Amino acid sequence: KGLLIQLREGWPTFLATVCTNLYTATNIVILGLMTSVTVVGYYSAGQKVVAGVQSLWSPVSQALYPHFCKSFYAGSERAAIQLRRLFMAALAVTLAGASAAALAAPHLVPLYLGGRFSSSVNVIRVLIFSVCAVTTNSVLGLHGLVASGHYSSFVRVVATAALVSSIVTPFAILLGGRVGLAWSAVALEASIGLREYWILRREGLI
């Protein structure tokens, strides 16, 4: 009985994870169908660098999640203040870091990936800002909506993003190639954050 309860309560988070993986993984597939293997290679290299930077947030997020679950359970007013402070801090730090990385990308890419991947520089300079968007999305979605019990709202936001991505991605690639896809990915993550923030504001949770 306890296992069934946990599976039922964890189902929305599972669906949100599936939707997230859907729109992040299919981007590469669509890029490969519309361009060449070389273009996919340059984009994938840039994406892996950005993913490595994004992974630095994971242990922090996992450590903070139980705290926000307890805080929202104890009282939403105090939790809302803590969530707002975390959001502002995460936004400031990641935005500053992404800006610095974008400026330094032409110098860092040859050192990290090699001179043959100079075409990945423009991808990284755009895609690095997804670190800012994904981190703040984690704060707003996981530590905000999910921790406060708004599971259905969180799933709707992510599911809508997956649907929009499937429609917008081909046009982004057609117009801008690998860089167009990078801009599309950043814009999609930013739109998720804006919608999550609006829901939290409406509910008085931030």
mmCIF file of N, CA, C and O in Angstrom, residues 68 71-73 75-84 205:
data_model
loop_
_atom_site.group_PDB
_atom_site.id
_atom_site.type_symbol
_atom_site.label_atom_id
_atom_site.label_comp_id
_atom_site.label_asym_id
_atom_site.label_seq_id
_atom_site.Cartn_x
_atom_site.Cartn_y
_atom_site.Cartn_z
ATOM 1 N N PHE A 68 12.661 22.866 1.406
ATOM 2 C CA PHE A 68 11.508 23.642 0.943
ATOM 3 C C PHE A 68 10.207 22.856 1.113
ATOM 4 O O PHE A 68 9.157 23.460 1.353
ATOM 5 N N SER A 71 9.421 23.527 4.638
ATOM 6 C CA SER A 71 9.074 24.932 4.845
ATOM 7 C C SER A 71 7.662 25.237 4.364
ATOM 8 O O SER A 71 6.894 25.931 5.038
ATOM 9 N N PHE A 72 7.304 24.729 3.197
ATOM 10 C CA PHE A 72 5.949 24.973 2.684
ATOM 11 C C PHE A 72 4.905 24.249 3.532
ATOM 12 O O PHE A 72 3.781 24.728 3.699
ATOM 13 N N TYR A 73 5.273 23.089 4.057
ATOM 14 C CA TYR A 73 4.346 22.361 4.918
ATOM 15 C C TYR A 73 4.128 23.116 6.234
ATOM 16 O O TYR A 73 3.012 23.151 6.762
ATOM 17 N N GLY A 75 4.581 26.470 6.764
ATOM 18 C CA GLY A 75 3.953 27.774 6.562
ATOM 19 C C GLY A 75 4.419 28.409 5.281
ATOM 20 O O GLY A 75 5.620 28.610 5.099
ATOM 21 N N SER A 76 3.507 28.748 4.407
ATOM 22 C CA SER A 76 3.870 29.227 3.070
ATOM 23 C C SER A 76 4.520 30.610 3.085
ATOM 24 O O SER A 76 5.289 30.934 2.194
ATOM 25 N N GLU A 77 4.221 31.434 4.082
ATOM 26 C CA GLU A 77 4.759 32.797 4.105
ATOM 27 C C GLU A 77 6.281 32.790 4.243
ATOM 28 O O GLU A 77 6.991 33.455 3.487
ATOM 29 N N ARG A 78 6.776 32.027 5.192
ATOM 30 C CA ARG A 78 8.220 31.935 5.389
ATOM 31 C C ARG A 78 8.885 31.252 4.190
ATOM 32 O O ARG A 78 9.943 31.672 3.720
ATOM 33 N N ALA A 79 8.257 30.217 3.685
ATOM 34 C CA ALA A 79 8.798 29.501 2.531
ATOM 35 C C ALA A 79 8.850 30.400 1.307
ATOM 36 O O ALA A 79 9.795 30.328 0.511
ATOM 37 N N ALA A 80 7.846 31.248 1.144
ATOM 38 C CA ALA A 80 7.805 32.159 0.002
ATOM 39 C C ALA A 80 8.970 33.144 0.046
ATOM 40 O O ALA A 80 9.582 33.446 -0.991
ATOM 41 N N ILE A 81 9.292 33.623 1.232
ATOM 42 C CA ILE A 81 10.418 34.548 1.380
ATOM 43 C C ILE A 81 11.724 33.849 1.027
ATOM 44 O O ILE A 81 12.574 34.393 0.310
ATOM 45 N N GLN A 82 11.896 32.628 1.526
ATOM 46 C CA GLN A 82 13.112 31.864 1.237
ATOM 47 C C GLN A 82 13.217 31.533 -0.250
ATOM 48 O O GLN A 82 14.309 31.596 -0.835
ATOM 49 N N LEU A 83 12.088 31.192 -0.863
ATOM 50 C CA LEU A 83 12.085 30.867 -2.290
ATOM 51 C C LEU A 83 12.456 32.088 -3.114
ATOM 52 O O LEU A 83 13.221 31.992 -4.082
ATOM 53 N N ARG A 84 11.924 33.242 -2.741
ATOM 54 C CA ARG A 84 12.222 34.476 -3.477
ATOM 55 C C ARG A 84 13.704 34.827 -3.368
ATOM 56 O O ARG A 84 14.338 35.224 -4.357
ATOM 57 N N LEU A 205 3.098 32.471 -3.518
ATOM 58 C CA LEU A 205 4.154 31.585 -3.031
ATOM 59 C C LEU A 205 5.552 32.116 -3.301
ATOM 60 O O LEU A 205 6.546 31.421 -3.040
#
